[in-house]
CSV table of C-alpha atoms in Angstrom, one decimal:
chain,number,residue,atom,x,y,z
A,1,MET,CA,-68.1,-29.7,10.5
A,2,LYS,CA,-68.8,-26.4,12.4
A,3,THR,CA,-68.2,-28.1,15.7
A,4,THR,CA,-64.7,-29.2,14.6
A,5,LEU,CA,-63.9,-25.7,13.3
A,6,LEU,CA,-65.0,-24.1,16.6
A,7,PHE,CA,-62.6,-26.4,18.5
A,8,LEU,CA,-59.8,-25.3,16.2
A,9,GLY,CA,-60.6,-21.6,16.9
A,10,LEU,CA,-62.2,-21.2,13.5
A,11,SER,CA,-58.9,-20.1,12.1
A,12,LEU,CA,-57.9,-21.5,8.7
A,13,SER,CA,-54.4,-20.2,8.8
A,14,ALA,CA,-52.2,-17.4,10.1
A,15,VAL,CA,-49.1,-16.0,8.5
A,16,SER,CA,-46.9,-13.2,10.0
A,17,LEU,CA,-44.8,-11.0,7.8
A,18,PHE,CA,-43.1,-7.7,8.4
A,19,GLY,CA,-45.0,-7.0,11.6
A,20,GLN,CA,-48.3,-7.9,10.1
A,21,THR,CA,-50.3,-11.1,10.5
A,22,THR,CA,-52.8,-12.5,8.0
A,23,VAL,CA,-55.5,-14.9,9.4
A,24,GLU,CA,-58.5,-16.5,7.8
A,25,PHE,CA,-61.7,-17.5,9.5
A,26,TYR,CA,-64.8,-19.6,8.8
A,27,PRO,CA,-68.1,-18.6,10.4
A,28,ALA,CA,-68.7,-19.5,14.0
A,29,ALA,CA,-72.4,-19.3,13.1
A,30,ASP,CA,-74.5,-18.5,10.1
A,31,CYS,CA,-78.2,-18.9,9.3
A,32,VAL,CA,-81.2,-17.5,7.5
A,33,VAL,CA,-84.3,-16.1,9.2
A,34,GLY,CA,-87.4,-15.7,7.0
A,35,PHE,CA,-91.2,-15.8,6.7
A,36,HIS,CA,-93.7,-17.0,4.1
A,37,ASP,CA,-97.1,-15.4,3.9
A,38,GLY,CA,-99.9,-17.9,4.1
A,39,GLU,CA,-97.7,-20.4,6.0
A,40,ASN,CA,-96.8,-20.7,9.7
A,41,SER,CA,-93.1,-20.2,9.1
A,42,ALA,CA,-92.0,-17.1,11.0
A,43,TYR,CA,-91.1,-19.3,13.9
A,44,GLU,CA,-89.3,-21.9,11.9
A,45,ILE,CA,-85.6,-22.4,12.5
A,46,ALA,CA,-83.3,-22.5,9.4
A,47,GLY,CA,-79.9,-22.9,11.1
A,48,GLY,CA,-79.0,-25.7,8.7
A,49,ALA,CA,-79.8,-23.7,5.5
A,50,THR,CA,-77.2,-24.1,2.8
A,51,HIS,CA,-77.6,-20.4,1.8
A,52,PHE,CA,-76.5,-17.1,3.4
A,53,SER,CA,-78.8,-14.7,1.7
A,54,SER,CA,-81.4,-12.0,1.7
A,55,PHE,CA,-84.4,-12.4,-0.6
A,56,TRP,CA,-87.9,-11.1,-1.3
A,57,GLN,CA,-90.2,-12.9,-3.7
A,58,PRO,CA,-93.9,-13.7,-4.2
A,59,ALA,CA,-95.3,-16.2,-1.6
A,60,TRP,CA,-95.5,-19.8,-2.7
A,61,THR,CA,-99.1,-19.8,-1.8
A,62,GLY,CA,-99.8,-17.0,-4.4
A,63,ILE,CA,-100.8,-14.6,-1.6
A,64,GLY,CA,-98.4,-12.1,-0.2
A,65,GLU,CA,-94.6,-12.3,0.0
A,66,ASN,CA,-91.7,-14.3,1.3
A,67,GLY,CA,-88.6,-12.6,2.7
A,68,GLY,CA,-85.5,-13.3,4.7
A,69,TYR,CA,-82.2,-12.1,6.1
A,70,GLY,CA,-78.9,-13.9,6.5
A,71,LEU,CA,-77.0,-13.7,9.9
A,72,ILE,CA,-73.3,-14.5,10.3
A,73,ARG,CA,-70.7,-14.3,13.1
A,74,PHE,CA,-67.0,-14.9,13.2
A,75,ASP,CA,-64.9,-15.7,16.3
A,76,LEU,CA,-62.2,-13.0,16.4
A,77,ALA,CA,-60.8,-13.9,19.8
A,78,SER,CA,-57.4,-15.0,18.4
A,79,ILE,CA,-56.7,-11.4,17.3
A,80,PRO,CA,-54.8,-9.6,20.1
A,81,SER,CA,-56.6,-6.7,21.8
A,82,GLY,CA,-55.3,-3.4,20.6
A,83,SER,CA,-54.4,-4.7,17.1
A,84,VAL,CA,-54.7,-2.4,14.2
A,85,ILE,CA,-56.9,-4.0,11.5
A,86,ASN,CA,-55.2,-3.1,8.2
A,87,SER,CA,-57.8,-4.9,6.1
A,88,ALA,CA,-60.7,-7.3,6.5
A,89,THR,CA,-62.3,-8.9,3.5
A,90,LEU,CA,-65.4,-11.1,3.5
A,91,SER,CA,-65.5,-13.6,0.6
A,92,LEU,CA,-68.9,-15.0,-0.4
A,93,HIS,CA,-69.6,-17.6,-3.1
A,94,ALA,CA,-72.7,-17.4,-5.3
A,95,PHE,CA,-75.3,-20.1,-4.7
A,96,GLY,CA,-76.0,-20.5,-8.4
A,97,ASP,CA,-79.0,-22.1,-10.0
A,98,ASP,CA,-81.9,-24.1,-8.7
A,99,PHE,CA,-82.7,-22.0,-5.6
A,100,THR,CA,-86.5,-21.5,-6.1
A,101,PRO,CA,-88.7,-21.0,-9.1
A,102,PHE,CA,-88.8,-17.3,-8.3
A,103,LEU,CA,-85.0,-17.0,-7.9
A,104,PRO,CA,-83.7,-19.8,-10.2
A,105,ASP,CA,-80.2,-18.2,-10.5
A,106,GLY,CA,-79.8,-17.3,-6.8
A,107,HIS,CA,-78.9,-13.6,-7.6
A,108,ALA,CA,-81.9,-11.9,-9.0
A,109,GLY,CA,-83.4,-8.5,-9.6
A,110,ALA,CA,-82.1,-5.2,-8.3
A,111,ASN,CA,-80.5,-6.9,-5.4
A,112,ALA,CA,-78.2,-4.3,-3.7
A,113,CYS,CA,-78.0,-5.1,0.0
A,114,TRP,CA,-76.8,-3.7,3.3
A,115,LEU,CA,-74.5,-5.3,5.8
A,116,GLN,CA,-75.6,-4.2,9.2
A,117,ARG,CA,-74.1,-4.9,12.6
A,118,ILE,CA,-76.2,-7.1,14.9
A,119,THR,CA,-76.5,-5.6,18.4
A,120,GLU,CA,-77.6,-8.5,20.5
A,121,ASP,CA,-76.8,-12.2,21.0
A,122,TRP,CA,-78.3,-14.9,18.9
A,123,GLU,CA,-77.9,-18.6,18.3
A,124,GLU,CA,-77.8,-20.3,14.9
A,125,TYR,CA,-80.2,-23.1,15.8
A,126,THR,CA,-82.8,-20.9,17.7
A,127,ALA,CA,-83.0,-17.7,15.7
A,128,THR,CA,-86.2,-17.3,13.7
A,129,TRP,CA,-87.9,-14.4,11.8
A,130,ASN,CA,-90.0,-13.6,14.9
A,131,THR,CA,-87.1,-13.9,17.3
A,132,LYS,CA,-84.3,-12.4,15.1
A,133,PRO,CA,-81.8,-10.1,16.9
A,134,ASP,CA,-81.8,-6.4,16.6
A,135,MET,CA,-79.6,-4.7,13.9
A,136,THR,CA,-78.4,-1.2,13.4
A,137,ALA,CA,-78.0,0.9,10.3
A,138,THR,CA,-75.2,2.9,11.9
A,139,GLY,CA,-72.0,2.3,9.9
A,140,GLN,CA,-73.8,-0.1,7.6
A,141,ILE,CA,-71.9,-1.2,4.5
A,142,SER,CA,-73.5,-1.1,1.1
A,143,VAL,CA,-73.2,-4.3,-1.0
A,144,PRO,CA,-73.7,-3.5,-4.7
A,145,ALA,CA,-76.2,-5.3,-6.9
A,146,SER,CA,-74.9,-8.3,-8.8
A,147,THR,CA,-74.0,-8.1,-12.5
A,148,ASP,CA,-74.1,-11.8,-13.1
A,149,PRO,CA,-76.3,-14.6,-11.6
A,150,TYR,CA,-73.2,-16.5,-10.5
A,151,GLU,CA,-71.1,-13.6,-9.2
A,152,ASP,CA,-68.9,-14.2,-6.2
A,153,TYR,CA,-68.2,-11.2,-3.8
A,154,MET,CA,-65.3,-9.8,-1.9
A,155,ILE,CA,-66.5,-7.2,0.6
A,156,ASP,CA,-64.4,-4.8,2.6
A,157,ILE,CA,-65.6,-5.0,6.2
A,158,THR,CA,-62.5,-3.5,7.9
A,159,SER,CA,-64.5,-1.0,9.9
A,160,PHE,CA,-66.7,-3.8,11.3
A,161,VAL,CA,-63.7,-6.0,12.3
A,162,GLN,CA,-61.7,-3.1,13.9
A,163,ASP,CA,-64.7,-2.3,16.2
A,164,MET,CA,-65.3,-5.9,17.0
A,165,VAL,CA,-61.6,-6.3,18.0
A,166,ASP,CA,-61.6,-3.1,20.0
A,167,PHE,CA,-64.9,-4.0,21.7
A,168,PRO,CA,-65.2,-7.8,21.7
A,169,SER,CA,-68.2,-7.9,23.9
A,170,ASN,CA,-70.1,-6.2,21.0
A,171,ASN,CA,-69.2,-8.8,18.4
A,172,PHE,CA,-72.6,-10.3,17.6
A,173,GLY,CA,-71.8,-10.5,13.9
A,174,PHE,CA,-73.8,-8.9,11.1
A,175,ALA,CA,-76.8,-9.4,8.9
A,176,ILE,CA,-77.3,-9.1,5.1
A,177,LYS,CA,-80.6,-7.5,4.0
A,178,LEU,CA,-81.9,-6.1,0.8
A,179,GLN,CA,-82.0,-2.4,0.4
A,180,ASP,CA,-85.3,-2.7,-1.5
A,181,GLU,CA,-87.5,-5.3,0.0
A,182,SER,CA,-90.0,-6.0,-2.8
A,183,PRO,CA,-90.4,-8.9,-5.2
A,184,THR,CA,-88.6,-10.3,-7.0
A,185,ARG,CA,-85.0,-9.9,-5.9
A,186,GLY,CA,-82.3,-11.7,-3.9
A,187,LEU,CA,-78.6,-12.0,-3.2
A,188,MET,CA,-77.8,-15.7,-2.6
A,189,PHE,CA,-74.5,-17.1,-1.3
A,190,HIS,CA,-73.4,-20.5,0.0
A,191,SER,CA,-73.4,-20.9,3.8
A,192,SER,CA,-71.0,-23.0,5.9
A,193,ASP,CA,-73.6,-25.8,5.8
A,194,VAL,CA,-72.8,-26.9,2.2
A,195,ALA,CA,-70.5,-29.9,1.9
A,196,ASP,CA,-67.8,-28.2,-0.1
A,197,GLU,CA,-65.7,-26.1,2.4
A,198,GLY,CA,-64.3,-24.2,-0.5
A,199,GLU,CA,-67.7,-22.6,-1.0
A,200,TRP,CA,-68.1,-21.5,2.6
A,201,PRO,CA,-68.0,-17.8,3.6
A,202,GLN,CA,-64.5,-16.8,4.6
A,203,LEU,CA,-63.1,-13.8,6.4
A,204,THR,CA,-59.5,-12.7,5.7
A,205,VAL,CA,-58.0,-10.3,8.2
A,206,VAL,CA,-54.6,-8.5,8.1
A,207,TYR,CA,-53.6,-6.9,11.3
A,208,SER,CA,-50.6,-5.2,13.0
A,209,ASP,CA,-49.6,-6.2,16.5
A,210,PRO,CA,-50.7,-3.8,19.3
A,211,VAL,CA,-48.5,-0.7,19.6
A,212,PRO,CA,-46.6,-0.8,23.0
A,213,VAL,CA,-47.4,1.9,25.4
A,214,ILE,CA,-44.4,4.2,26.0
A,215,ASP,CA,-44.6,6.5,29.0
A,216,MET,CA,-43.2,9.7,27.5
A,217,HIS,CA,-45.2,12.4,29.3
A,218,THR,CA,-43.1,12.7,32.4
A,219,ASP,CA,-39.5,13.2,31.4
A,220,ALA,CA,-37.5,12.9,34.6
A,221,PHE,CA,-34.3,14.4,33.2
A,222,THR,CA,-32.8,16.2,30.3
A,223,MET,CA,-31.8,14.3,27.1
A,224,LYS,CA,-30.2,15.9,24.0
A,225,VAL,CA,-30.2,14.0,20.7
A,226,PHE,CA,-28.0,15.5,17.9
A,227,PRO,CA,-27.6,15.9,15.0
A,228,ASN,CA,-31.3,15.8,14.4
A,229,PRO,CA,-32.2,15.1,11.5
A,230,THR,CA,-29.5,12.6,10.8
A,231,MET,CA,-28.5,10.1,8.2
A,232,ASP,CA,-26.2,7.8,10.2
A,233,ILE,CA,-24.8,8.6,13.7
A,234,ILE,CA,-26.6,10.3,16.6
A,235,SER,CA,-25.1,11.4,19.9
A,236,ILE,CA,-27.1,11.2,23.1
A,237,ASN,CA,-26.2,13.4,25.9
A,238,LEU,CA,-27.6,13.1,29.4
A,239,PRO,CA,-25.9,15.8,31.3
A,240,GLU,CA,-27.7,15.3,34.6
A,241,ARG,CA,-27.4,11.5,34.8
A,242,THR,CA,-24.6,9.1,35.8
A,243,GLY,CA,-24.6,5.4,36.0
A,244,ALA,CA,-26.1,2.7,33.7
A,245,TYR,CA,-29.0,3.4,31.4
A,246,LEU,CA,-30.9,1.7,28.6
A,247,ILE,CA,-31.6,3.5,25.3
A,248,GLN,CA,-34.3,2.2,23.0
A,249,LEU,CA,-35.6,3.5,19.6
A,250,TYR,CA,-39.2,2.9,18.4
A,251,ASN,CA,-40.6,3.5,15.0
A,252,PHE,CA,-44.0,5.2,14.6
A,253,GLN,CA,-45.7,1.8,14.5
A,254,GLY,CA,-44.5,1.2,18.0
A,255,GLU,CA,-42.0,-1.4,17.1
A,256,GLN,CA,-38.7,-1.4,18.9
A,257,VAL,CA,-35.8,-1.2,16.4
A,258,ILE,CA,-32.8,-0.6,18.6
A,259,SER,CA,-32.0,-1.4,22.3
A,260,SER,CA,-28.6,-0.8,23.9
A,261,ASN,CA,-27.2,-0.4,27.4
A,262,TYR,CA,-24.7,2.4,28.2
A,263,THR,CA,-22.8,3.8,31.2
A,264,GLY,CA,-22.0,7.5,31.6
A,265,GLN,CA,-23.5,10.8,30.4
A,266,SER,CA,-23.1,10.4,26.6
A,267,SER,CA,-23.1,7.8,23.9
A,268,THR,CA,-23.4,7.4,20.2
A,269,ILE,CA,-25.7,5.1,18.1
A,270,ASP,CA,-25.5,4.1,14.5
A,271,VAL,CA,-28.9,4.5,12.9
A,272,SER,CA,-27.8,4.3,9.3
A,273,MET,CA,-29.6,1.0,8.8
A,274,LEU,CA,-33.0,2.4,9.8
A,275,ALA,CA,-35.5,3.4,7.2
A,276,VAL,CA,-36.2,7.1,6.6
A,277,GLY,CA,-38.9,8.3,9.0
A,278,MET,CA,-39.7,9.4,12.5
A,279,TYR,CA,-38.5,7.6,15.6
A,280,THR,CA,-38.9,7.9,19.4
A,281,VAL,CA,-35.7,7.7,21.4
A,282,VAL,CA,-36.3,6.6,25.0
A,283,ALA,CA,-33.6,6.7,27.7
A,284,MET,CA,-34.2,4.9,31.0
A,285,GLN,CA,-31.9,5.0,34.0
A,286,THR,CA,-31.4,1.3,35.0
A,287,GLU,CA,-31.3,1.8,38.7
A,288,THR,CA,-34.3,4.1,39.2
A,289,GLY,CA,-36.4,3.5,36.1
A,290,LEU,CA,-36.6,7.2,35.4
A,291,GLN,CA,-37.1,8.1,31.7
A,292,ALA,CA,-36.7,10.8,29.2
A,293,SER,CA,-37.7,10.8,25.5
A,294,SER,CA,-37.1,12.7,22.3
A,295,ILE,CA,-38.3,12.5,18.7
A,296,LEU,CA,-35.6,11.7,16.0
A,297,GLN,CA,-35.9,12.3,12.3
A,298,LYS,CA,-34.0,9.8,10.2
A,299,GLN,CA,-33.1,11.0,6.7
């Protein structure tokens, strides 16, 4: 099923509302890397494991320990570069019972974890404990200990996703690992290898479209906007200009809210329908492309 999801861009759905878009993703890859003292398992591949987890428990052989981390990555290429991530929530569903004799309920012990960024490439069906990718504690997100053996989690990873969208070449996903790596404890969730898609990890992202770049630092002529502040009508005076020009108003989210063409040195614009706030007024002479700008306060 992962192959099908990759073909579809790994997006469950996308909804746009009031300049914001909500999109949901399944993992592009997820796996567990682990070891078992007394067994030759540190090079074993567990890409098809049905759990996304971190655990530490006594070794099955009775000597030493077992431990592991979960790795996960989401393909965020469908989010436009420059977008502002308003929220990003990772939903994880508890594995439940019958995991191992040492962790029969999946969640066990004082199992607070870290989510850490992965800093190098990895593949689901080649990663092992001995070949696992590097991770960094910089900016790590604390995942609290469970309060119930079957507790589902919703984790705020907005900071991760914003950086991954800003720097897509650094999107190697992230890992979950226990804060205290001693037996017996674990935080166990379903992976995307379970049959029920409703139990898969899911990332929900709400983002605003990229803010358009407005060149306002080289005003080529004088523009007067008055009254300022205003509640309804503004006058725009361009005493040095003649001919046709375009006037546009942008809100402080970078969204264009008014665009009108005028001829001459002065004009009026009705802004009574605009929300209270600050706006950028940009005037551009049609023939030359020369611009001027001013800040307007709408009351």
